[in-house]
Amino acid sequence: MKIITIIGARPQFIKAAVISRRISELNSKNSSHVIDEVIVHTGQHYDEEMSGLFFRELEIPEPKYNLEIGSGNHGYQTGKMLIALEEVLQKEEPDWVLVYGDTNSTLAGALAATKLHIPIVHVEAGLRSYNRRMPEEINRVLADQVSKLLFCPSQTAVDNLALEGIKKGVHITGDVMMEAVKFAEDKIPENPEILAQLGIKPKKYLLATVHRAENTDDIHRLKDILAAFGTIDSTIVFPVHPRTRKLLETTKYSSPENVILIDPLGYFEIITLEKNAQMILTDSGGIQKEAYWLKVPCITLREETEWVETVSNGWNVLTGADKDKIIGAVKSFKMPENHPPLYGDGSTSLYCIQKILEAKI
């Protein structure tokens, strides 16, 4: 069986690494390859900090194809990916195309495959924010509509698909990112170098990330978030996404003394900072889950989240970009007494592969 795995952004590298390692493990236990995986990197995240380092750390096989699409407006970027991916799929003739999450790479991969009548597996299917202004929401909705196998991290995701009439090929698998976090935790040294480099101590700082278009493309929202950071009476470590960095430079932002701006980090370093943080402020879906698994309080800088279970269990608070709400949430957060398991039991990758092998094409 041949599978084309299409990835292009950091969250997809993390998820794909888990399943790729499991495929390698399965193949090593058999005299012949059970699954021939061909990795295609669209180049959506293309620099060393956003791409190359992650491949090495996560032990992902080098992509057979790097399309080097780069950045651009959504339509332009997705269109270039679609053209390039169609050529790869026609050449490789895979049995399945595997896509992850909700990026432009996800949508382009799903569209290219369905036009060529190649069945699609969508990992992290069924997530909904019900905010159609988010490009991620459009990408995930459309990818789900054309997928043959839909791997959902929760019952909520399954219910979302059912409301849209999608019931066939739907499976609750849990979330592969749980395995990624465990993989990273096992690699973290007892005295992490990154903490010493930044001059911070465990549980004596907050960690912040801001990268979503709704916050970075709206100068008023971003200014409110940054104003909140400067008002909070704690050290805040802020790894800056390239998109956010450009806007900060354009607005000539000068960070206050309590905010430490740093470049994007590798996966092990960001997990280290998450694990040792007193609290996390983020607009990232992946970091919301990581915070939950690491038992670190999370303030989400959005009005809604796809990971509603983290909110209902009290470990995540939604504030949007409202300065007063952000400051108030940081000051008033109380650690919940309970921490129920969410998003699987840590064997999601094995379950996903089994379902692919069992499926009739």
GROMACS .gro file of C-alpha atoms in nm:
model
  361
    1MET     CA    1   0.000   0.000   0.000
    2LYS     CA    2   0.130   0.344  -0.092
    3ILE     CA    3   0.031   0.651   0.104
    4ILE     CA    4   0.115   1.010   0.012
    5THR     CA    5   0.143   1.224   0.326
    6ILE     CA    6   0.098   1.595   0.258
    7ILE     CA    7   0.234   1.842   0.512
    8GLY     CA    8   0.337   2.204   0.506
    9ALA     CA    9   0.321   2.366   0.851
   10ARG     CA   10   0.474   2.305   1.193
   11PRO     CA   11   0.162   2.150   1.354
   12GLN     CA   12   0.144   1.904   1.064
   13PHE     CA   13   0.509   1.808   1.104
   14ILE     CA   14   0.435   1.718   1.467
   15LYS     CA   15   0.129   1.509   1.386
   16ALA     CA   16   0.280   1.340   1.081
   17ALA     CA   17   0.594   1.247   1.274
   18VAL     CA   18   0.391   1.031   1.512
   19ILE     CA   19   0.225   0.830   1.238
   20SER     CA   20   0.542   0.814   1.025
   21ARG     CA   21   0.736   0.665   1.315
   22ARG     CA   22   0.457   0.412   1.369
   23ILE     CA   23   0.463   0.317   0.998
   24SER     CA   24   0.840   0.263   1.018
   25GLU     CA   25   0.792   0.047   1.327
   26LEU     CA   26   0.528  -0.161   1.150
   27ASN     CA   27   0.743  -0.205   0.840
   28SER     CA   28   1.045  -0.311   1.047
   29LYS     CA   29   0.846  -0.597   1.198
   30ASN     CA   30   0.753  -0.738   0.857
   31SER     CA   31   0.968  -0.894   0.587
   32SER     CA   32   0.821  -0.659   0.328
   33HIS     CA   33   0.697  -0.303   0.358
   34VAL     CA   34   0.335  -0.297   0.471
   35ILE     CA   35   0.304   0.072   0.388
   36ASP     CA   36   0.516   0.272   0.148
   37GLU     CA   37   0.486   0.630   0.274
   38VAL     CA   38   0.587   0.916   0.047
   39ILE     CA   39   0.611   1.250   0.226
   40VAL     CA   40   0.536   1.567   0.034
   41HIS     CA   41   0.627   1.902   0.192
   42THR     CA   42   0.441   2.189   0.028
   43GLY     CA   43   0.683   2.446   0.165
   44GLN     CA   44   0.409   2.647   0.338
   45HIS     CA   45   0.649   2.685   0.632
   46TYR     CA   46   0.980   2.697   0.455
   47ASP     CA   47   1.260   2.848   0.663
   48GLU     CA   48   1.497   2.661   0.892
   49GLU     CA   49   1.325   2.764   1.216
   50MET     CA   50   0.976   2.685   1.090
   51SER     CA   51   1.059   2.369   0.899
   52GLY     CA   52   1.405   2.211   0.883
   53LEU     CA   53   1.467   2.194   1.258
   54PHE     CA   54   1.133   2.021   1.317
   55PHE     CA   55   1.211   1.746   1.068
   56ARG     CA   56   1.536   1.662   1.244
   57GLU     CA   57   1.401   1.681   1.599
   58LEU     CA   58   1.089   1.478   1.533
   59GLU     CA   59   1.279   1.214   1.336
   60ILE     CA   60   1.063   1.256   1.028
   61PRO     CA   61   1.203   1.102   0.709
   62GLU     CA   62   1.317   1.366   0.463
   63PRO     CA   63   1.034   1.452   0.221
   64LYS     CA   64   1.066   1.292  -0.120
   65TYR     CA   65   0.921   1.612  -0.260
   66ASN     CA   66   0.959   1.969  -0.135
   67LEU     CA   67   0.736   2.187  -0.348
   68GLU     CA   68   0.883   2.511  -0.205
   69ILE     CA   69   0.557   2.701  -0.251
   70GLY     CA   70   0.636   2.958   0.017
   71SER     CA   71   0.405   3.229   0.144
   72GLY     CA   72   0.138   3.431  -0.033
   73ASN     CA   73  -0.229   3.519  -0.022
   74HIS     CA   74  -0.459   3.225   0.049
   75GLY     CA   75  -0.588   3.182  -0.306
   76TYR     CA   76  -0.245   3.220  -0.465
   77GLN     CA   77  -0.076   2.984  -0.220
   78THR     CA   78  -0.348   2.718  -0.237
   79GLY     CA   79  -0.362   2.738  -0.616
   80LYS     CA   80   0.014   2.686  -0.656
   81MET     CA   81  -0.002   2.392  -0.417
   82LEU     CA   82  -0.292   2.238  -0.608
   83ILE     CA   83  -0.104   2.252  -0.939
   84ALA     CA   84   0.215   2.106  -0.794
   85LEU     CA   85   0.042   1.836  -0.589
   86GLU     CA   86  -0.160   1.716  -0.887
   87GLU     CA   87   0.163   1.644  -1.074
   88VAL     CA   88   0.307   1.451  -0.779
   89LEU     CA   89  -0.009   1.243  -0.731
   90GLN     CA   90  -0.026   1.155  -1.101
   91LYS     CA   91   0.336   1.043  -1.092
   92GLU     CA   92   0.318   0.844  -0.766
   93GLU     CA   93  -0.031   0.691  -0.807
   94PRO     CA   94  -0.090   0.637  -0.433
   95ASP     CA   95  -0.366   0.426  -0.278
   96TRP     CA   96  -0.440   0.695  -0.019
   97VAL     CA   97  -0.363   1.061   0.043
   98LEU     CA   98  -0.318   1.154   0.407
   99VAL     CA   99  -0.378   1.514   0.518
  100TYR     CA  100  -0.364   1.673   0.862
  101GLY     CA  101  -0.545   1.957   1.032
  102ASP     CA  102  -0.670   2.271   0.864
  103THR     CA  103  -0.402   2.459   0.671
  104ASN     CA  104  -0.390   2.559   0.304
  105SER     CA  105  -0.175   2.249   0.253
  106THR     CA  106  -0.462   2.040   0.393
  107LEU     CA  107  -0.714   2.189   0.154
  108ALA     CA  108  -0.486   2.173  -0.151
  109GLY     CA  109  -0.400   1.811  -0.078
  110ALA     CA  110  -0.765   1.715  -0.035
  111LEU     CA  111  -0.874   1.893  -0.353
  112ALA     CA  112  -0.591   1.751  -0.564
  113ALA     CA  113  -0.663   1.398  -0.444
  114THR     CA  114  -1.040   1.411  -0.487
  115LYS     CA  115  -1.007   1.548  -0.843
  116LEU     CA  116  -0.795   1.242  -0.924
  117HIS     CA  117  -1.034   1.006  -0.742
  118ILE     CA  118  -0.776   0.910  -0.480
  119PRO     CA  119  -0.931   0.836  -0.138
  120ILE     CA  120  -0.839   1.078   0.140
  121VAL     CA  121  -0.764   1.027   0.508
  122HIS     CA  122  -0.817   1.338   0.720
  123VAL     CA  123  -0.647   1.328   1.059
  124GLU     CA  124  -0.805   1.572   1.307
  125ALA     CA  125  -1.139   1.572   1.129
  126GLY     CA  126  -1.461   1.721   1.264
  127LEU     CA  127  -1.319   2.021   1.446
  128ARG     CA  128  -1.534   2.331   1.423
  129SER     CA  129  -1.509   2.684   1.557
  130TYR     CA  130  -1.821   2.788   1.363
  131ASN     CA  131  -1.637   3.103   1.266
  132ARG     CA  132  -1.628   3.111   0.885
  133ARG     CA  133  -1.404   3.419   0.889
  134MET     CA  134  -1.120   3.188   0.990
  135PRO     CA  135  -0.941   3.043   0.686
  136GLU     CA  136  -0.873   2.731   0.895
  137GLU     CA  137  -1.247   2.673   0.936
  138ILE     CA  138  -1.305   2.678   0.561
  139ASN     CA  139  -1.011   2.444   0.502
  140ARG     CA  140  -1.127   2.184   0.754
  141VAL     CA  141  -1.492   2.191   0.647
  142LEU     CA  142  -1.405   2.136   0.281
  143ALA     CA  143  -1.145   1.868   0.358
  144ASP     CA  144  -1.399   1.675   0.565
  145GLN     CA  145  -1.654   1.688   0.285
  146VAL     CA  146  -1.428   1.499   0.041
  147SER     CA  147  -1.253   1.258   0.280
  148LYS     CA  148  -1.320   0.883   0.288
  149LEU     CA  149  -1.171   0.822   0.634
  150LEU     CA  150  -1.222   1.087   0.900
  151PHE     CA  151  -1.021   1.045   1.219
  152CYS     CA  152  -1.173   1.248   1.501
  153PRO     CA  153  -1.003   1.339   1.829
  154SER     CA  154  -1.327   1.348   2.031
  155GLN     CA  155  -1.699   1.273   2.040
  156THR     CA  156  -1.761   1.645   1.988
  157ALA     CA  157  -1.585   1.622   1.651
  158VAL     CA  158  -1.795   1.319   1.555
  159ASP     CA  159  -2.113   1.508   1.649
  160ASN     CA  160  -2.005   1.807   1.440
  161LEU     CA  161  -1.967   1.585   1.134
  162ALA     CA  162  -2.303   1.421   1.196
  163LEU     CA  163  -2.469   1.764   1.192
  164GLU     CA  164  -2.327   1.809   0.842
  165GLY     CA  165  -2.450   1.468   0.730
  166ILE     CA  166  -2.109   1.300   0.743
  167LYS     CA  167  -2.132   0.964   0.919
  168LYS     CA  168  -1.959   0.713   0.694
  169GLY     CA  169  -1.590   0.647   0.751
  170VAL     CA  170  -1.591   0.845   1.077
  171HIS     CA  171  -1.385   0.712   1.370
  172ILE     CA  172  -1.296   0.844   1.716
  173THR     CA  173  -0.922   0.791   1.729
  174GLY     CA  174  -0.803   1.041   1.987
  175ASP     CA  175  -0.529   1.289   1.906
  176VAL     CA  176  -0.185   1.195   1.773
  177MET     CA  177  -0.037   1.503   1.937
  178MET     CA  178  -0.062   1.334   2.276
  179GLU     CA  179   0.202   1.090   2.156
  180ALA     CA  180   0.412   1.377   2.025
  181VAL     CA  181   0.409   1.547   2.364
  182LYS     CA  182   0.514   1.225   2.536
  183PHE     CA  183   0.794   1.180   2.279
  184ALA     CA  184   0.918   1.532   2.349
  185GLU     CA  185   0.892   1.497   2.728
  186ASP     CA  186   1.117   1.192   2.713
  187LYS     CA  187   1.379   1.401   2.530
  188ILE     CA  188   1.377   1.696   2.772
  189PRO     CA  189   1.680   1.707   3.006
  190GLU     CA  190   1.638   1.748   3.381
  191ASN     CA  191   1.792   2.096   3.372
  192PRO     CA  192   1.686   2.244   3.036
  193GLU     CA  193   1.940   2.475   2.877
  194ILE     CA  194   1.671   2.701   2.730
  195LEU     CA  195   1.563   2.817   3.078
  196ALA     CA  196   1.918   2.917   3.170
  197GLN     CA  197   1.967   3.093   2.836
  198LEU     CA  198   1.656   3.305   2.896
  199GLY     CA  199   1.737   3.366   3.262
  200ILE     CA  200   1.406   3.223   3.384
  201LYS     CA  201   1.308   2.966   3.645
  202PRO     CA  202   1.034   2.697   3.637
  203LYS     CA  203   0.684   2.828   3.715
  204LYS     CA  204   0.815   3.187   3.742
  205TYR     CA  205   0.712   3.305   3.393
  206LEU     CA  206   0.425   3.302   3.145
  207LEU     CA  207   0.459   3.175   2.788
  208ALA     CA  208   0.283   3.355   2.502
  209THR     CA  209   0.232   3.273   2.134
  210VAL     CA  210   0.035   3.473   1.877
  211HIS     CA  211   0.016   3.367   1.514
  212ARG     CA  212  -0.343   3.339   1.388
  213ALA     CA  213  -0.449   3.575   1.112
  214GLU     CA  214  -0.743   3.706   1.316
  215ASN     CA  215  -0.490   3.850   1.563
  216THR     CA  216  -0.189   3.926   1.344
  217ASP     CA  217  -0.378   4.078   1.052
  218ASP     CA  218  -0.582   4.311   1.276
  219ILE     CA  219  -0.351   4.575   1.420
  220HIS     CA  220  -0.607   4.678   1.682
  221ARG     CA  221  -0.639   4.323   1.816
  222LEU     CA  222  -0.265   4.274   1.821
  223LYS     CA  223  -0.207   4.606   1.999
  224ASP     CA  224  -0.463   4.511   2.266
  225ILE     CA  225  -0.295   4.175   2.322
  226LEU     CA  226   0.049   4.335   2.346
  227ALA     CA  227  -0.085   4.602   2.581
  228ALA     CA  228  -0.219   4.329   2.807
  229PHE     CA  229   0.119   4.154   2.805
  230GLY     CA  230   0.290   4.476   2.913
  231THR     CA  231   0.047   4.526   3.200
  232ILE     CA  232   0.073   4.176   3.346
  233ASP     CA  233   0.297   4.166   3.651
  234SER     CA  234   0.500   3.864   3.538
  235THR     CA  235   0.783   3.781   3.299
  236ILE     CA  236   0.639   3.675   2.964
  237VAL     CA  237   0.845   3.472   2.717
  238PHE     CA  238   0.713   3.540   2.366
  239PRO     CA  239   0.848   3.332   2.073
  240VAL     CA  240   0.751   3.546   1.773
  241HIS     CA  241   0.606   3.390   1.459
  242PRO     CA  242   0.752   3.541   1.136
  243ARG     CA  243   0.413   3.688   1.042
  244THR     CA  244   0.386   3.855   1.382
  245ARG     CA  245   0.748   3.971   1.369
  246LYS     CA  246   0.687   4.162   1.045
  247LEU     CA  247   0.391   4.344   1.198
  248LEU     CA  248   0.586   4.430   1.512
  249GLU     CA  249   0.863   4.576   1.296
  250THR     CA  250   0.612   4.771   1.088
  251THR     CA  251   0.452   4.924   1.398
  252LYS     CA  252   0.796   4.979   1.561
  253TYR     CA  253   0.685   4.787   1.867
  254SER     CA  254   0.915   4.820   2.166
  255SER     CA  255   0.865   4.538   2.413
  256PRO     CA  256   0.828   4.631   2.781
  257GLU     CA  257   1.079   4.503   3.033
  258ASN     CA  258   0.864   4.206   3.136
  259VAL     CA  259   0.825   4.071   2.779
  260ILE     CA  260   1.112   3.866   2.635
  261LEU     CA  261   1.086   3.846   2.255
  262ILE     CA  262   1.264   3.546   2.106
  263ASP     CA  263   1.276   3.370   1.768
  264PRO     CA  264   1.064   3.061   1.699
  265LEU     CA  265   1.185   2.749   1.878
  266GLY     CA  266   1.222   2.381   1.800
  267TYR     CA  267   0.957   2.143   1.926
  268PHE     CA  268   1.153   2.015   2.225
  269GLU     CA  269   1.232   2.369   2.340
  270ILE     CA  270   0.874   2.491   2.309
  271ILE     CA  271   0.744   2.188   2.501
  272THR     CA  272   1.009   2.258   2.766
  273LEU     CA  273   0.886   2.616   2.801
  274GLU     CA  274   0.523   2.503   2.809
  275LYS     CA  275   0.586   2.240   3.074
  276ASN     CA  276   0.772   2.482   3.301
  277ALA     CA  277   0.543   2.781   3.252
  278GLN     CA  278   0.315   2.910   3.524
  279MET     CA  279   0.054   2.983   3.257
  280ILE     CA  280   0.025   2.995   2.877
  281LEU     CA  281  -0.138   3.267   2.667
  282THR     CA  282  -0.195   3.156   2.309
  283ASP     CA  283  -0.415   3.155   2.000
  284SER     CA  284  -0.277   2.817   1.891
  285GLY     CA  285  -0.507   2.515   1.890
  286GLY     CA  286  -0.219   2.273   1.935
  287ILE     CA  287  -0.076   2.457   2.233
  288GLN     CA  288  -0.416   2.457   2.404
  289LYS     CA  289  -0.406   2.077   2.400
  290GLU     CA  290  -0.041   2.059   2.499
  291ALA     CA  291  -0.112   2.287   2.793
  292TYR     CA  292  -0.393   2.056   2.902
  293TRP     CA  293  -0.183   1.740   2.882
  294LEU     CA  294   0.101   1.914   3.068
  295LYS     CA  295  -0.145   2.044   3.332
  296VAL     CA  296  -0.060   2.407   3.269
  297PRO     CA  297  -0.340   2.672   3.281
  298CYS     CA  298  -0.417   2.824   2.940
  299ILE     CA  299  -0.560   3.160   2.837
  300THR     CA  300  -0.678   3.146   2.474
  301LEU     CA  301  -0.663   3.475   2.285
  302ARG     CA  302  -0.968   3.396   2.074
  303GLU     CA  303  -1.345   3.422   2.113
  304GLU     CA  304  -1.396   3.054   2.037
  305THR     CA  305  -1.202   2.729   2.032
  306GLU     CA  306  -1.231   2.393   1.860
  307TRP     CA  307  -1.101   2.227   2.176
  308VAL     CA  308  -1.411   2.294   2.385
  309GLU     CA  309  -1.334   2.013   2.630
  310THR     CA  310  -1.033   2.203   2.764
  311VAL     CA  311  -1.266   2.493   2.849
  312SER     CA  312  -1.548   2.287   2.998
  313ASN     CA  313  -1.298   2.113   3.227
  314GLY     CA  314  -1.173   2.447   3.356
  315TRP     CA  315  -0.816   2.439   3.223
  316ASN     CA  316  -0.869   2.691   2.943
  317VAL     CA  317  -1.027   3.039   2.945
  318LEU     CA  318  -1.132   3.229   2.632
  319THR     CA  319  -1.062   3.601   2.637
  320GLY     CA  320  -1.033   3.706   2.274
  321ALA     CA  321  -0.804   4.005   2.226
  322ASP     CA  322  -0.972   4.206   2.501
  323LYS     CA  323  -0.701   4.364   2.718
  324ASP     CA  324  -0.907   4.371   3.038
  325LYS     CA  325  -1.031   4.014   2.992
  326ILE     CA  326  -0.677   3.887   2.937
  327ILE     CA  327  -0.543   4.063   3.247
  328GLY     CA  328  -0.846   3.955   3.453
  329ALA     CA  329  -0.814   3.592   3.344
  330VAL     CA  330  -0.446   3.581   3.439
  331LYS     CA  331  -0.516   3.728   3.782
  332SER     CA  332  -0.824   3.521   3.864
  333PHE     CA  333  -0.741   3.177   3.720
  334LYS     CA  334  -0.789   2.898   3.972
  335MET     CA  335  -0.640   2.555   3.912
  336PRO     CA  336  -0.916   2.295   3.868
  337GLU     CA  337  -0.919   2.004   4.110
  338ASN     CA  338  -0.987   1.748   3.837
  339HIS     CA  339  -0.793   1.664   3.522
  340PRO     CA  340  -0.987   1.398   3.327
  341PRO     CA  341  -0.816   1.230   3.030
  342LEU     CA  342  -0.893   1.395   2.696
  343TYR     CA  343  -0.832   1.303   2.334
  344GLY     CA  344  -0.738   0.938   2.354
  345ASP     CA  345  -0.516   0.700   2.544
  346GLY     CA  346  -0.186   0.759   2.364
  347SER     CA  347  -0.226   0.492   2.098
  348THR     CA  348  -0.396   0.703   1.832
  349SER     CA  349  -0.131   0.647   1.564
  350LEU     CA  350  -0.165   0.269   1.583
  351TYR     CA  351  -0.544   0.292   1.565
  352CYS     CA  352  -0.528   0.522   1.261
  353ILE     CA  353  -0.298   0.287   1.070
  354GLN     CA  354  -0.512  -0.013   1.152
  355LYS     CA  355  -0.820   0.162   1.016
  356ILE     CA  356  -0.640   0.256   0.694
  357LEU     CA  357  -0.522  -0.103   0.642
  358GLU     CA  358  -0.872  -0.237   0.707
  359ALA     CA  359  -1.051   0.010   0.480
  360LYS     CA  360  -1.175  -0.091   0.140
  361ILE     CA  361  -1.057   0.145  -0.130
   0.00000   0.00000   0.00000
